[in-house]
Amino acid sequence: MKLYSYFRSSAAYRVRIALNLKGIAYETVPVHLVKDGGHNRRPEYRAVNPQMRVPALVLGSGEVLIQSPAIIEYLDETQPDPPFLPKDPIARAKARALADIIACDIHPLNNTSPLRYLKRAMHQEQSAIDAWYHHWVTEGFEALEALLEPGPYCCGSAVTIADIFLVPQINNARRLKVPLDKFPKIVAIEAACLALPAFERARPENQPDAE
Ligand SMILES: N[C@@H](CCC(=O)N[C@@H](CS)C(=O)NCC(=O)O)C(=O)O
């Protein structure tokens, strides 16, 4: 498999963790999201993913999958071991809800394109953009902190999609200097996950395109 990725992309980070947890070997194809206005906007990459975002996963068959939640579900469906969701339907819905807080309610507001739009089209100062970023991460993390069950992982003793989505979002929050002292459960889960080789190998600084 080939993963179009950018070391700092949290959506690509999710898929790197998922591939590592499943023990699937893949080749990284770096797509720089900042240089020259973003290499993701070049026609070569647009031909891979018309949405011009990373990640995109190219399967052995040549089929291209986009959108990290869809890719992660595909991996879990085609290679069920280890499972990314608990067996019990209520527990599954809860794990999905934690992942959705990040994927649907935090990440889209703080992604490269919306932040760039705030700056260039809406003429916002960097301080206002930083405040926007901090606000949505803090609000989302407050909800997560209240919902998290006793660890070591988001949903108890096994890693689930909630951890796969949470760890990259914490990395982003740290990079953008969001204070995390109000979130001891989130920080403890991050430490537990990063102690696992699948998470460690997926870290931005361990990628071939890391700067
Ligand atoms: N919902 C998508 C989000 C993908 C996404 O927005 N990726 C960002 C990096 S984290 C990106 O490629 N941004 C480039 C841009 O917006 O120009 C997913 O989960 O795959």
mmCIF file with all atom_site columns, C-alpha atoms and ligand atoms in Angstrom:
data_model
loop_
_atom_site.group_PDB
_atom_site.id
_atom_site.type_symbol
_atom_site.label_atom_id
_atom_site.label_alt_id
_atom_site.label_comp_id
_atom_site.label_asym_id
_atom_site.label_entity_id
_atom_site.label_seq_id
_atom_site.pdbx_PDB_ins_code
_atom_site.Cartn_x
_atom_site.Cartn_y
_atom_site.Cartn_z
_atom_site.occupancy
_atom_site.B_iso_or_equiv
_atom_site.pdbx_formal_charge
_atom_site.auth_seq_id
_atom_site.auth_comp_id
_atom_site.auth_asym_id
_atom_site.auth_atom_id
_atom_site.pdbx_PDB_model_num
ATOM   1   C CA  . MET A 1 1   ? 0.000   0.000  0.000   1.00 0.00 ? 1   MET A CA  1
ATOM   2   C CA  . LYS A 1 2   ? 1.038   3.600  -0.584  1.00 0.00 ? 2   LYS A CA  1
ATOM   3   C CA  . LEU A 1 3   ? 0.058   6.367  1.823   1.00 0.00 ? 3   LEU A CA  1
ATOM   4   C CA  . TYR A 1 4   ? 0.031   9.968  0.640   1.00 0.00 ? 4   TYR A CA  1
ATOM   5   C CA  . SER A 1 5   ? 0.897   11.729 3.848   1.00 0.00 ? 5   SER A CA  1
ATOM   6   C CA  . TYR A 1 6   ? 2.332   14.898 5.384   1.00 0.00 ? 6   TYR A CA  1
ATOM   7   C CA  . PHE A 1 7   ? 4.246   14.447 8.629   1.00 0.00 ? 7   PHE A CA  1
ATOM   8   C CA  . ARG A 1 8   ? 2.229   17.148 10.444  1.00 0.00 ? 8   ARG A CA  1
ATOM   9   C CA  . SER A 1 9   ? -1.189  16.144 9.120   1.00 0.00 ? 9   SER A CA  1
ATOM   10  C CA  . SER A 1 10  ? -3.232  14.744 11.981  1.00 0.00 ? 10  SER A CA  1
ATOM   11  C CA  . ALA A 1 11  ? -5.613  13.014 9.560   1.00 0.00 ? 11  ALA A CA  1
ATOM   12  C CA  . ALA A 1 12  ? -2.648  11.192 7.970   1.00 0.00 ? 12  ALA A CA  1
ATOM   13  C CA  . TYR A 1 13  ? -1.260  10.488 11.471  1.00 0.00 ? 13  TYR A CA  1
ATOM   14  C CA  . ARG A 1 14  ? -4.522  8.628  12.282  1.00 0.00 ? 14  ARG A CA  1
ATOM   15  C CA  . VAL A 1 15  ? -4.095  6.378  9.263   1.00 0.00 ? 15  VAL A CA  1
ATOM   16  C CA  . ARG A 1 16  ? -0.407  5.766  10.030  1.00 0.00 ? 16  ARG A CA  1
ATOM   17  C CA  . ILE A 1 17  ? -1.399  4.573  13.524  1.00 0.00 ? 17  ILE A CA  1
ATOM   18  C CA  . ALA A 1 18  ? -4.165  2.363  12.096  1.00 0.00 ? 18  ALA A CA  1
ATOM   19  C CA  . LEU A 1 19  ? -1.854  0.756  9.511   1.00 0.00 ? 19  LEU A CA  1
ATOM   20  C CA  . ASN A 1 20  ? 0.789   0.122  12.177  1.00 0.00 ? 20  ASN A CA  1
ATOM   21  C CA  . LEU A 1 21  ? -1.739  -1.386 14.606  1.00 0.00 ? 21  LEU A CA  1
ATOM   22  C CA  . LYS A 1 22  ? -2.903  -3.780 11.890  1.00 0.00 ? 22  LYS A CA  1
ATOM   23  C CA  . GLY A 1 23  ? 0.699   -4.625 11.025  1.00 0.00 ? 23  GLY A CA  1
ATOM   24  C CA  . ILE A 1 24  ? 0.259   -3.491 7.409   1.00 0.00 ? 24  ILE A CA  1
ATOM   25  C CA  . ALA A 1 25  ? 3.446   -2.410 5.634   1.00 0.00 ? 25  ALA A CA  1
ATOM   26  C CA  . TYR A 1 26  ? 3.139   0.725  3.505   1.00 0.00 ? 26  TYR A CA  1
ATOM   27  C CA  . GLU A 1 27  ? 5.227   3.178  1.565   1.00 0.00 ? 27  GLU A CA  1
ATOM   28  C CA  . THR A 1 28  ? 4.956   6.855  2.481   1.00 0.00 ? 28  THR A CA  1
ATOM   29  C CA  . VAL A 1 29  ? 4.542   9.331  -0.362  1.00 0.00 ? 29  VAL A CA  1
ATOM   30  C CA  . PRO A 1 30  ? 5.096   12.772 1.171   1.00 0.00 ? 30  PRO A CA  1
ATOM   31  C CA  . VAL A 1 31  ? 2.859   15.632 0.029   1.00 0.00 ? 31  VAL A CA  1
ATOM   32  C CA  . HIS A 1 32  ? 4.053   18.988 1.386   1.00 0.00 ? 32  HIS A CA  1
ATOM   33  C CA  . LEU A 1 33  ? 0.999   20.997 2.423   1.00 0.00 ? 33  LEU A CA  1
ATOM   34  C CA  . VAL A 1 34  ? 2.798   24.324 2.855   1.00 0.00 ? 34  VAL A CA  1
ATOM   35  C CA  . LYS A 1 35  ? 5.674   24.638 0.355   1.00 0.00 ? 35  LYS A CA  1
ATOM   36  C CA  . ASP A 1 36  ? 4.883   26.535 -2.881  1.00 0.00 ? 36  ASP A CA  1
ATOM   37  C CA  . GLY A 1 37  ? 1.290   27.089 -1.770  1.00 0.00 ? 37  GLY A CA  1
ATOM   38  C CA  . GLY A 1 38  ? 0.843   23.368 -1.058  1.00 0.00 ? 38  GLY A CA  1
ATOM   39  C CA  . HIS A 1 39  ? 1.986   20.481 -3.244  1.00 0.00 ? 39  HIS A CA  1
ATOM   40  C CA  . ASN A 1 40  ? -1.443  18.969 -2.579  1.00 0.00 ? 40  ASN A CA  1
ATOM   41  C CA  . ARG A 1 41  ? -2.810  21.546 -5.032  1.00 0.00 ? 41  ARG A CA  1
ATOM   42  C CA  . ARG A 1 42  ? -0.643  20.323 -7.887  1.00 0.00 ? 42  ARG A CA  1
ATOM   43  C CA  . PRO A 1 43  ? -2.429  18.540 -10.749 1.00 0.00 ? 43  PRO A CA  1
ATOM   44  C CA  . GLU A 1 44  ? -0.503  15.297 -10.035 1.00 0.00 ? 44  GLU A CA  1
ATOM   45  C CA  . TYR A 1 45  ? -2.006  15.082 -6.562  1.00 0.00 ? 45  TYR A CA  1
ATOM   46  C CA  . ARG A 1 46  ? -5.411  16.344 -7.626  1.00 0.00 ? 46  ARG A CA  1
ATOM   47  C CA  . ALA A 1 47  ? -5.513  13.360 -9.964  1.00 0.00 ? 47  ALA A CA  1
ATOM   48  C CA  . VAL A 1 48  ? -5.033  11.098 -6.917  1.00 0.00 ? 48  VAL A CA  1
ATOM   49  C CA  . ASN A 1 49  ? -7.469  12.933 -4.625  1.00 0.00 ? 49  ASN A CA  1
ATOM   50  C CA  . PRO A 1 50  ? -9.760  15.562 -6.188  1.00 0.00 ? 50  PRO A CA  1
ATOM   51  C CA  . GLN A 1 51  ? -10.317 16.973 -2.693  1.00 0.00 ? 51  GLN A CA  1
ATOM   52  C CA  . MET A 1 52  ? -6.585  17.786 -2.593  1.00 0.00 ? 52  MET A CA  1
ATOM   53  C CA  . ARG A 1 53  ? -6.187  16.741 1.034   1.00 0.00 ? 53  ARG A CA  1
ATOM   54  C CA  . VAL A 1 54  ? -4.151  14.071 2.741   1.00 0.00 ? 54  VAL A CA  1
ATOM   55  C CA  . PRO A 1 55  ? -4.319  11.230 3.530   1.00 0.00 ? 55  PRO A CA  1
ATOM   56  C CA  . ALA A 1 56  ? -5.003  9.091  0.482   1.00 0.00 ? 56  ALA A CA  1
ATOM   57  C CA  . LEU A 1 57  ? -4.313  5.379  0.614   1.00 0.00 ? 57  LEU A CA  1
ATOM   58  C CA  . VAL A 1 58  ? -3.551  3.480  -2.571  1.00 0.00 ? 58  VAL A CA  1
ATOM   59  C CA  . LEU A 1 59  ? -4.364  -0.206 -2.255  1.00 0.00 ? 59  LEU A CA  1
ATOM   60  C CA  . GLY A 1 60  ? -2.478  -3.022 -3.973  1.00 0.00 ? 60  GLY A CA  1
ATOM   61  C CA  . SER A 1 61  ? -5.284  -3.106 -6.567  1.00 0.00 ? 61  SER A CA  1
ATOM   62  C CA  . GLY A 1 62  ? -4.634  0.549  -7.416  1.00 0.00 ? 62  GLY A CA  1
ATOM   63  C CA  . GLU A 1 63  ? -7.909  1.656  -5.827  1.00 0.00 ? 63  GLU A CA  1
ATOM   64  C CA  . VAL A 1 64  ? -7.553  4.980  -3.958  1.00 0.00 ? 64  VAL A CA  1
ATOM   65  C CA  . LEU A 1 65  ? -9.253  5.542  -0.616  1.00 0.00 ? 65  LEU A CA  1
ATOM   66  C CA  . ILE A 1 66  ? -9.596  9.011  0.919   1.00 0.00 ? 66  ILE A CA  1
ATOM   67  C CA  . GLN A 1 67  ? -10.955 10.409 4.220   1.00 0.00 ? 67  GLN A CA  1
ATOM   68  C CA  . SER A 1 68  ? -9.235  8.981  7.289   1.00 0.00 ? 68  SER A CA  1
ATOM   69  C CA  . PRO A 1 69  ? -12.451 7.700  8.963   1.00 0.00 ? 69  PRO A CA  1
ATOM   70  C CA  . ALA A 1 70  ? -13.391 5.769  5.806   1.00 0.00 ? 70  ALA A CA  1
ATOM   71  C CA  . ILE A 1 71  ? -9.848  4.431  5.402   1.00 0.00 ? 71  ILE A CA  1
ATOM   72  C CA  . ILE A 1 72  ? -9.674  3.329  9.040   1.00 0.00 ? 72  ILE A CA  1
ATOM   73  C CA  . GLU A 1 73  ? -13.060 1.598  8.765   1.00 0.00 ? 73  GLU A CA  1
ATOM   74  C CA  . TYR A 1 74  ? -11.902 -0.139 5.583   1.00 0.00 ? 74  TYR A CA  1
ATOM   75  C CA  . LEU A 1 75  ? -8.767  -1.405 7.345   1.00 0.00 ? 75  LEU A CA  1
ATOM   76  C CA  . ASP A 1 76  ? -10.825 -2.660 10.273  1.00 0.00 ? 76  ASP A CA  1
ATOM   77  C CA  . GLU A 1 77  ? -13.319 -4.408 8.001   1.00 0.00 ? 77  GLU A CA  1
ATOM   78  C CA  . THR A 1 78  ? -10.721 -6.102 5.834   1.00 0.00 ? 78  THR A CA  1
ATOM   79  C CA  . GLN A 1 79  ? -8.293  -6.960 8.627   1.00 0.00 ? 79  GLN A CA  1
ATOM   80  C CA  . PRO A 1 80  ? -10.341 -7.320 11.828  1.00 0.00 ? 80  PRO A CA  1
ATOM   81  C CA  . ASP A 1 81  ? -7.441  -8.160 14.163  1.00 0.00 ? 81  ASP A CA  1
ATOM   82  C CA  . PRO A 1 82  ? -6.839  -6.256 16.404  1.00 0.00 ? 82  PRO A CA  1
ATOM   83  C CA  . PRO A 1 83  ? -10.331 -4.707 16.332  1.00 0.00 ? 83  PRO A CA  1
ATOM   84  C CA  . PHE A 1 84  ? -10.663 -0.927 16.452  1.00 0.00 ? 84  PHE A CA  1
ATOM   85  C CA  . LEU A 1 85  ? -14.123 -1.099 18.058  1.00 0.00 ? 85  LEU A CA  1
ATOM   86  C CA  . PRO A 1 86  ? -15.469 -2.920 21.127  1.00 0.00 ? 86  PRO A CA  1
ATOM   87  C CA  . LYS A 1 87  ? -17.942 -5.789 20.514  1.00 0.00 ? 87  LYS A CA  1
ATOM   88  C CA  . ASP A 1 88  ? -20.873 -4.387 22.484  1.00 0.00 ? 88  ASP A CA  1
ATOM   89  C CA  . PRO A 1 89  ? -23.064 -2.036 20.351  1.00 0.00 ? 89  PRO A CA  1
ATOM   90  C CA  . ILE A 1 90  ? -23.366 0.578  23.102  1.00 0.00 ? 90  ILE A CA  1
ATOM   91  C CA  . ALA A 1 91  ? -19.614 0.546  23.702  1.00 0.00 ? 91  ALA A CA  1
ATOM   92  C CA  . ARG A 1 92  ? -19.064 0.806  19.920  1.00 0.00 ? 92  ARG A CA  1
ATOM   93  C CA  . ALA A 1 93  ? -21.339 3.839  19.695  1.00 0.00 ? 93  ALA A CA  1
ATOM   94  C CA  . LYS A 1 94  ? -19.455 5.441  22.586  1.00 0.00 ? 94  LYS A CA  1
ATOM   95  C CA  . ALA A 1 95  ? -16.044 4.835  20.992  1.00 0.00 ? 95  ALA A CA  1
ATOM   96  C CA  . ARG A 1 96  ? -17.326 6.263  17.695  1.00 0.00 ? 96  ARG A CA  1
ATOM   97  C CA  . ALA A 1 97  ? -18.746 9.296  19.506  1.00 0.00 ? 97  ALA A CA  1
ATOM   98  C CA  . LEU A 1 98  ? -15.344 10.123 21.017  1.00 0.00 ? 98  LEU A CA  1
ATOM   99  C CA  . ALA A 1 99  ? -13.698 9.815  17.613  1.00 0.00 ? 99  ALA A CA  1
ATOM   100 C CA  . ASP A 1 100 ? -16.461 11.953 16.061  1.00 0.00 ? 100 ASP A CA  1
ATOM   101 C CA  . ILE A 1 101 ? -15.960 14.775 18.559  1.00 0.00 ? 101 ILE A CA  1
ATOM   102 C CA  . ILE A 1 102 ? -12.472 15.050 17.109  1.00 0.00 ? 102 ILE A CA  1
ATOM   103 C CA  . ALA A 1 103 ? -13.156 14.224 13.471  1.00 0.00 ? 103 ALA A CA  1
ATOM   104 C CA  . CYS A 1 104 ? -16.382 16.219 13.102  1.00 0.00 ? 104 CYS A CA  1
ATOM   105 C CA  . ASP A 1 105 ? -16.320 18.969 15.714  1.00 0.00 ? 105 ASP A CA  1
ATOM   106 C CA  . ILE A 1 106 ? -12.671 19.873 16.421  1.00 0.00 ? 106 ILE A CA  1
ATOM   107 C CA  . HIS A 1 107 ? -10.509 19.043 13.428  1.00 0.00 ? 107 HIS A CA  1
ATOM   108 C CA  . PRO A 1 108 ? -12.564 20.634 10.598  1.00 0.00 ? 108 PRO A CA  1
ATOM   109 C CA  . LEU A 1 109 ? -12.503 24.007 12.360  1.00 0.00 ? 109 LEU A CA  1
ATOM   110 C CA  . ASN A 1 110 ? -8.750  23.899 12.881  1.00 0.00 ? 110 ASN A CA  1
ATOM   111 C CA  . ASN A 1 111 ? -7.557  22.473 9.649   1.00 0.00 ? 111 ASN A CA  1
ATOM   112 C CA  . THR A 1 112 ? -5.072  24.148 7.285   1.00 0.00 ? 112 THR A CA  1
ATOM   113 C CA  . SER A 1 113 ? -7.691  25.335 4.771   1.00 0.00 ? 113 SER A CA  1
ATOM   114 C CA  . PRO A 1 114 ? -10.126 27.021 7.200   1.00 0.00 ? 114 PRO A CA  1
ATOM   115 C CA  . LEU A 1 115 ? -7.245  28.693 9.087   1.00 0.00 ? 115 LEU A CA  1
ATOM   116 C CA  . ARG A 1 116 ? -5.779  29.925 5.815   1.00 0.00 ? 116 ARG A CA  1
ATOM   117 C CA  . TYR A 1 117 ? -9.219  31.216 4.808   1.00 0.00 ? 117 TYR A CA  1
ATOM   118 C CA  . LEU A 1 118 ? -9.577  33.111 8.094   1.00 0.00 ? 118 LEU A CA  1
ATOM   119 C CA  . LYS A 1 119 ? -6.252  34.795 7.387   1.00 0.00 ? 119 LYS A CA  1
ATOM   120 C CA  . ARG A 1 120 ? -6.400  35.490 3.668   1.00 0.00 ? 120 ARG A CA  1
ATOM   121 C CA  . ALA A 1 121 ? -10.098 35.909 2.868   1.00 0.00 ? 121 ALA A CA  1
ATOM   122 C CA  . MET A 1 122 ? -11.376 37.134 6.236   1.00 0.00 ? 122 MET A CA  1
ATOM   123 C CA  . HIS A 1 123 ? -8.230  39.211 6.986   1.00 0.00 ? 123 HIS A CA  1
ATOM   124 C CA  . GLN A 1 124 ? -7.985  37.999 10.571  1.00 0.00 ? 124 GLN A CA  1
ATOM   125 C CA  . GLU A 1 125 ? -4.898  38.712 12.691  1.00 0.00 ? 125 GLU A CA  1
ATOM   126 C CA  . GLN A 1 126 ? -2.754  35.734 13.702  1.00 0.00 ? 126 GLN A CA  1
ATOM   127 C CA  . SER A 1 127 ? -3.755  36.351 17.363  1.00 0.00 ? 127 SER A CA  1
ATOM   128 C CA  . ALA A 1 128 ? -7.454  35.979 16.454  1.00 0.00 ? 128 ALA A CA  1
ATOM   129 C CA  . ILE A 1 129 ? -6.748  32.806 14.485  1.00 0.00 ? 129 ILE A CA  1
ATOM   130 C CA  . ASP A 1 130 ? -4.798  31.357 17.424  1.00 0.00 ? 130 ASP A CA  1
ATOM   131 C CA  . ALA A 1 131 ? -7.696  32.230 19.765  1.00 0.00 ? 131 ALA A CA  1
ATOM   132 C CA  . TRP A 1 132 ? -10.126 30.488 17.380  1.00 0.00 ? 132 TRP A CA  1
ATOM   133 C CA  . TYR A 1 133 ? -7.918  27.379 17.316  1.00 0.00 ? 133 TYR A CA  1
ATOM   134 C CA  . HIS A 1 134 ? -7.547  27.299 21.112  1.00 0.00 ? 134 HIS A CA  1
ATOM   135 C CA  . HIS A 1 135 ? -11.272 27.827 21.648  1.00 0.00 ? 135 HIS A CA  1
ATOM   136 C CA  . TRP A 1 136 ? -12.442 24.857 19.574  1.00 0.00 ? 136 TRP A CA  1
ATOM   137 C CA  . VAL A 1 137 ? -9.777  22.472 20.842  1.00 0.00 ? 137 VAL A CA  1
ATOM   138 C CA  . THR A 1 138 ? -10.431 23.432 24.471  1.00 0.00 ? 138 THR A CA  1
ATOM   139 C CA  . GLU A 1 139 ? -14.192 23.086 24.101  1.00 0.00 ? 139 GLU A CA  1
ATOM   140 C CA  . GLY A 1 140 ? -13.836 19.672 22.445  1.00 0.00 ? 140 GLY A CA  1
ATOM   141 C CA  . PHE A 1 141 ? -11.282 18.455 24.970  1.00 0.00 ? 141 PHE A CA  1
ATOM   142 C CA  . GLU A 1 142 ? -13.527 19.528 27.869  1.00 0.00 ? 142 GLU A CA  1
ATOM   143 C CA  . ALA A 1 143 ? -16.237 17.223 26.528  1.00 0.00 ? 143 ALA A CA  1
ATOM   144 C CA  . LEU A 1 144 ? -13.779 14.389 25.928  1.00 0.00 ? 144 LEU A CA  1
ATOM   145 C CA  . GLU A 1 145 ? -12.257 14.698 29.404  1.00 0.00 ? 145 GLU A CA  1
ATOM   146 C CA  . ALA A 1 146 ? -15.760 14.373 30.924  1.00 0.00 ? 146 ALA A CA  1
ATOM   147 C CA  . LEU A 1 147 ? -16.610 11.352 28.769  1.00 0.00 ? 147 LEU A CA  1
ATOM   148 C CA  . LEU A 1 148 ? -13.408 9.325  29.125  1.00 0.00 ? 148 LEU A CA  1
ATOM   149 C CA  . GLU A 1 149 ? -13.598 6.070  31.032  1.00 0.00 ? 149 GLU A CA  1
ATOM   150 C CA  . PRO A 1 150 ? -10.883 4.767  33.378  1.00 0.00 ? 150 PRO A CA  1
ATOM   151 C CA  . GLY A 1 151 ? -7.856  4.083  31.151  1.00 0.00 ? 151 GLY A CA  1
ATOM   152 C CA  . PRO A 1 152 ? -5.279  3.324  30.194  1.00 0.00 ? 152 PRO A CA  1
ATOM   153 C CA  . TYR A 1 153 ? -6.983  4.035  26.841  1.00 0.00 ? 153 TYR A CA  1
ATOM   154 C CA  . CYS A 1 154 ? -10.043 6.111  25.898  1.00 0.00 ? 154 CYS A CA  1
ATOM   155 C CA  . CYS A 1 155 ? -12.509 3.247  26.288  1.00 0.00 ? 155 CYS A CA  1
ATOM   156 C CA  . GLY A 1 156 ? -10.749 1.131  28.891  1.00 0.00 ? 156 GLY A CA  1
ATOM   157 C CA  . SER A 1 157 ? -8.198  -1.609 28.469  1.00 0.00 ? 157 SER A CA  1
ATOM   158 C CA  . ALA A 1 158 ? -8.088  -1.896 24.665  1.00 0.00 ? 158 ALA A CA  1
ATOM   159 C CA  . VAL A 1 159 ? -7.075  0.632  22.011  1.00 0.00 ? 159 VAL A CA  1
ATOM   160 C CA  . THR A 1 160 ? -10.030 1.800  19.889  1.00 0.00 ? 160 THR A CA  1
ATOM   161 C CA  . ILE A 1 161 ? -10.646 4.325  17.138  1.00 0.00 ? 161 ILE A CA  1
ATOM   162 C CA  . ALA A 1 162 ? -11.073 6.933  19.876  1.00 0.00 ? 162 ALA A CA  1
ATOM   163 C CA  . ASP A 1 163 ? -7.336  6.659  20.699  1.00 0.00 ? 163 ASP A CA  1
ATOM   164 C CA  . ILE A 1 164 ? -6.411  6.639  17.012  1.00 0.00 ? 164 ILE A CA  1
ATOM   165 C CA  . PHE A 1 165 ? -8.184  9.994  16.601  1.00 0.00 ? 165 PHE A CA  1
ATOM   166 C CA  . LEU A 1 166 ? -7.205  11.506 19.954  1.00 0.00 ? 166 LEU A CA  1
ATOM   167 C CA  . VAL A 1 167 ? -3.415  11.151 19.884  1.00 0.00 ? 167 VAL A CA  1
ATOM   168 C CA  . PRO A 1 168 ? -2.907  13.144 16.639  1.00 0.00 ? 168 PRO A CA  1
ATOM   169 C CA  . GLN A 1 169 ? -5.266  15.874 17.873  1.00 0.00 ? 169 GLN A CA  1
ATOM   170 C CA  . ILE A 1 170 ? -3.250  16.224 21.099  1.00 0.00 ? 170 ILE A CA  1
ATOM   171 C CA  . ASN A 1 171 ? -0.080  16.507 19.050  1.00 0.00 ? 171 ASN A CA  1
ATOM   172 C CA  . ASN A 1 172 ? -1.650  19.389 17.101  1.00 0.00 ? 172 ASN A CA  1
ATOM   173 C CA  . ALA A 1 173 ? -2.849  21.037 20.302  1.00 0.00 ? 173 ALA A CA  1
ATOM   174 C CA  . ARG A 1 174 ? 0.667   20.870 21.771  1.00 0.00 ? 174 ARG A CA  1
ATOM   175 C CA  . ARG A 1 175 ? 2.197   22.337 18.603  1.00 0.00 ? 175 ARG A CA  1
ATOM   176 C CA  . LEU A 1 176 ? -0.267  25.246 18.762  1.00 0.00 ? 176 LEU A CA  1
ATOM   177 C CA  . LYS A 1 177 ? 0.413   25.645 22.510  1.00 0.00 ? 177 LYS A CA  1
ATOM   178 C CA  . VAL A 1 178 ? -3.064  24.874 23.847  1.00 0.00 ? 178 VAL A CA  1
ATOM   179 C CA  . PRO A 1 179 ? -2.733  24.483 27.661  1.00 0.00 ? 179 PRO A CA  1
ATOM   180 C CA  . LEU A 1 180 ? -3.489  20.872 28.601  1.00 0.00 ? 180 LEU A CA  1
ATOM   181 C CA  . ASP A 1 181 ? -3.308  21.068 32.402  1.00 0.00 ? 181 ASP A CA  1
ATOM   182 C CA  . LYS A 1 182 ? -7.137  20.879 32.665  1.00 0.00 ? 182 LYS A CA  1
ATOM   183 C CA  . PHE A 1 183 ? -7.077  17.526 30.861  1.00 0.00 ? 183 PHE A CA  1
ATOM   184 C CA  . PRO A 1 184 ? -5.212  14.961 33.010  1.00 0.00 ? 184 PRO A CA  1
ATOM   185 C CA  . LYS A 1 185 ? -7.124  11.967 31.563  1.00 0.00 ? 185 LYS A CA  1
ATOM   186 C CA  . ILE A 1 186 ? -6.384  13.018 27.981  1.00 0.00 ? 186 ILE A CA  1
ATOM   187 C CA  . VAL A 1 187 ? -2.698  13.524 28.762  1.00 0.00 ? 187 VAL A CA  1
ATOM   188 C CA  . ALA A 1 188 ? -2.475  10.134 30.529  1.00 0.00 ? 188 ALA A CA  1
ATOM   189 C CA  . ILE A 1 189 ? -4.090  8.391  27.537  1.00 0.00 ? 189 ILE A CA  1
ATOM   190 C CA  . GLU A 1 190 ? -1.605  10.049 25.197  1.00 0.00 ? 190 GLU A CA  1
ATOM   191 C CA  . ALA A 1 191 ? 1.289   8.702  27.308  1.00 0.00 ? 191 ALA A CA  1
ATOM   192 C CA  . ALA A 1 192 ? -0.216  5.182  27.364  1.00 0.00 ? 192 ALA A CA  1
ATOM   193 C CA  . CYS A 1 193 ? -0.716  5.188  23.582  1.00 0.00 ? 193 CYS A CA  1
ATOM   194 C CA  . LEU A 1 194 ? 2.706   6.584  22.764  1.00 0.00 ? 194 LEU A CA  1
ATOM   195 C CA  . ALA A 1 195 ? 4.269   3.756  24.767  1.00 0.00 ? 195 ALA A CA  1
ATOM   196 C CA  . LEU A 1 196 ? 2.951   1.411  22.043  1.00 0.00 ? 196 LEU A CA  1
ATOM   197 C CA  . PRO A 1 197 ? 5.272   0.934  19.029  1.00 0.00 ? 197 PRO A CA  1
ATOM   198 C CA  . ALA A 1 198 ? 2.385   1.411  16.532  1.00 0.00 ? 198 ALA A CA  1
ATOM   199 C CA  . PHE A 1 199 ? 1.746   4.917  17.873  1.00 0.00 ? 199 PHE A CA  1
ATOM   200 C CA  . GLU A 1 200 ? 5.421   5.747  18.374  1.00 0.00 ? 200 GLU A CA  1
ATOM   201 C CA  . ARG A 1 201 ? 6.315   4.875  14.754  1.00 0.00 ? 201 ARG A CA  1
ATOM   202 C CA  . ALA A 1 202 ? 3.417   7.008  13.479  1.00 0.00 ? 202 ALA A CA  1
ATOM   203 C CA  . ARG A 1 203 ? 4.584   10.191 15.258  1.00 0.00 ? 203 ARG A CA  1
ATOM   204 C CA  . PRO A 1 204 ? 5.226   13.180 12.997  1.00 0.00 ? 204 PRO A CA  1
ATOM   205 C CA  . GLU A 1 205 ? 8.899   13.384 13.998  1.00 0.00 ? 205 GLU A CA  1
ATOM   206 C CA  . ASN A 1 206 ? 9.421   9.754  12.965  1.00 0.00 ? 206 ASN A CA  1
ATOM   207 C CA  . GLN A 1 207 ? 8.223   10.270 9.382   1.00 0.00 ? 207 GLN A CA  1
ATOM   208 C CA  . PRO A 1 208 ? 10.555  10.353 6.364   1.00 0.00 ? 208 PRO A CA  1
ATOM   209 C CA  . ASP A 1 209 ? 9.362   13.905 5.510   1.00 0.00 ? 209 ASP A CA  1
ATOM   210 C CA  . ALA A 1 210 ? 9.748   15.280 9.076   1.00 0.00 ? 210 ALA A CA  1
ATOM   211 C CA  . GLU A 1 211 ? 11.357  18.717 9.245   1.00 0.00 ? 211 GLU A CA  1
HETATM 212 N N1  . LIG B 2 .   ? -11.732 14.702 6.966   1.00 0.00 ? 1   LIG B N1  1
HETATM 213 C C1  . LIG B 2 .   ? -10.500 14.501 6.291   1.00 0.00 ? 1   LIG B C1  1
HETATM 214 C C2  . LIG B 2 .   ? -9.579  15.679 6.530   1.00 0.00 ? 1   LIG B C2  1
HETATM 215 C C3  . LIG B 2 .   ? -8.370  15.638 5.654   1.00 0.00 ? 1   LIG B C3  1
HETATM 216 C C4  . LIG B 2 .   ? -7.627  16.946 5.757   1.00 0.00 ? 1   LIG B C4  1
HETATM 217 O O1  . LIG B 2 .   ? -8.246  18.012 5.840   1.00 0.00 ? 1   LIG B O1  1
HETATM 218 N N2  . LIG B 2 .   ? -6.302  16.883 5.737   1.00 0.00 ? 1   LIG B N2  1
HETATM 219 C C5  . LIG B 2 .   ? -5.538  18.110 5.884   1.00 0.00 ? 1   LIG B C5  1
HETATM 220 C C6  . LIG B 2 .   ? -4.293  17.845 6.698   1.00 0.00 ? 1   LIG B C6  1
HETATM 221 S S1  . LIG B 2 .   ? -4.697  17.313 8.327   1.00 0.00 ? 1   LIG B S1  1
HETATM 222 C C7  . LIG B 2 .   ? -5.135  18.614 4.515   1.00 0.00 ? 1   LIG B C7  1
HETATM 223 O O2  . LIG B 2 .   ? -4.797  17.857 3.642   1.00 0.00 ? 1   LIG B O2  1
HETATM 224 N N3  . LIG B 2 .   ? -5.162  19.929 4.346   1.00 0.00 ? 1   LIG B N3  1
HETATM 225 C C8  . LIG B 2 .   ? -4.705  20.537 3.140   1.00 0.00 ? 1   LIG B C8  1
HETATM 226 C C9  . LIG B 2 .   ? -5.513  21.715 2.788   1.00 0.00 ? 1   LIG B C9  1
HETATM 227 O O3  . LIG B 2 .   ? -6.546  21.907 3.403   1.00 0.00 ? 1   LIG B O3  1
HETATM 228 O O4  . LIG B 2 .   ? -5.083  22.442 1.878   1.00 0.00 ? 1   LIG B O4  1
HETATM 229 C C10 . LIG B 2 .   ? -9.818  13.197 6.762   1.00 0.00 ? 1   LIG B C10 1
HETATM 230 O O5  . LIG B 2 .   ? -10.068 12.841 7.913   1.00 0.00 ? 1   LIG B O5  1
HETATM 231 O O6  . LIG B 2 .   ? -9.095  12.565 5.991   1.00 0.00 ? 1   LIG B O6  1
#
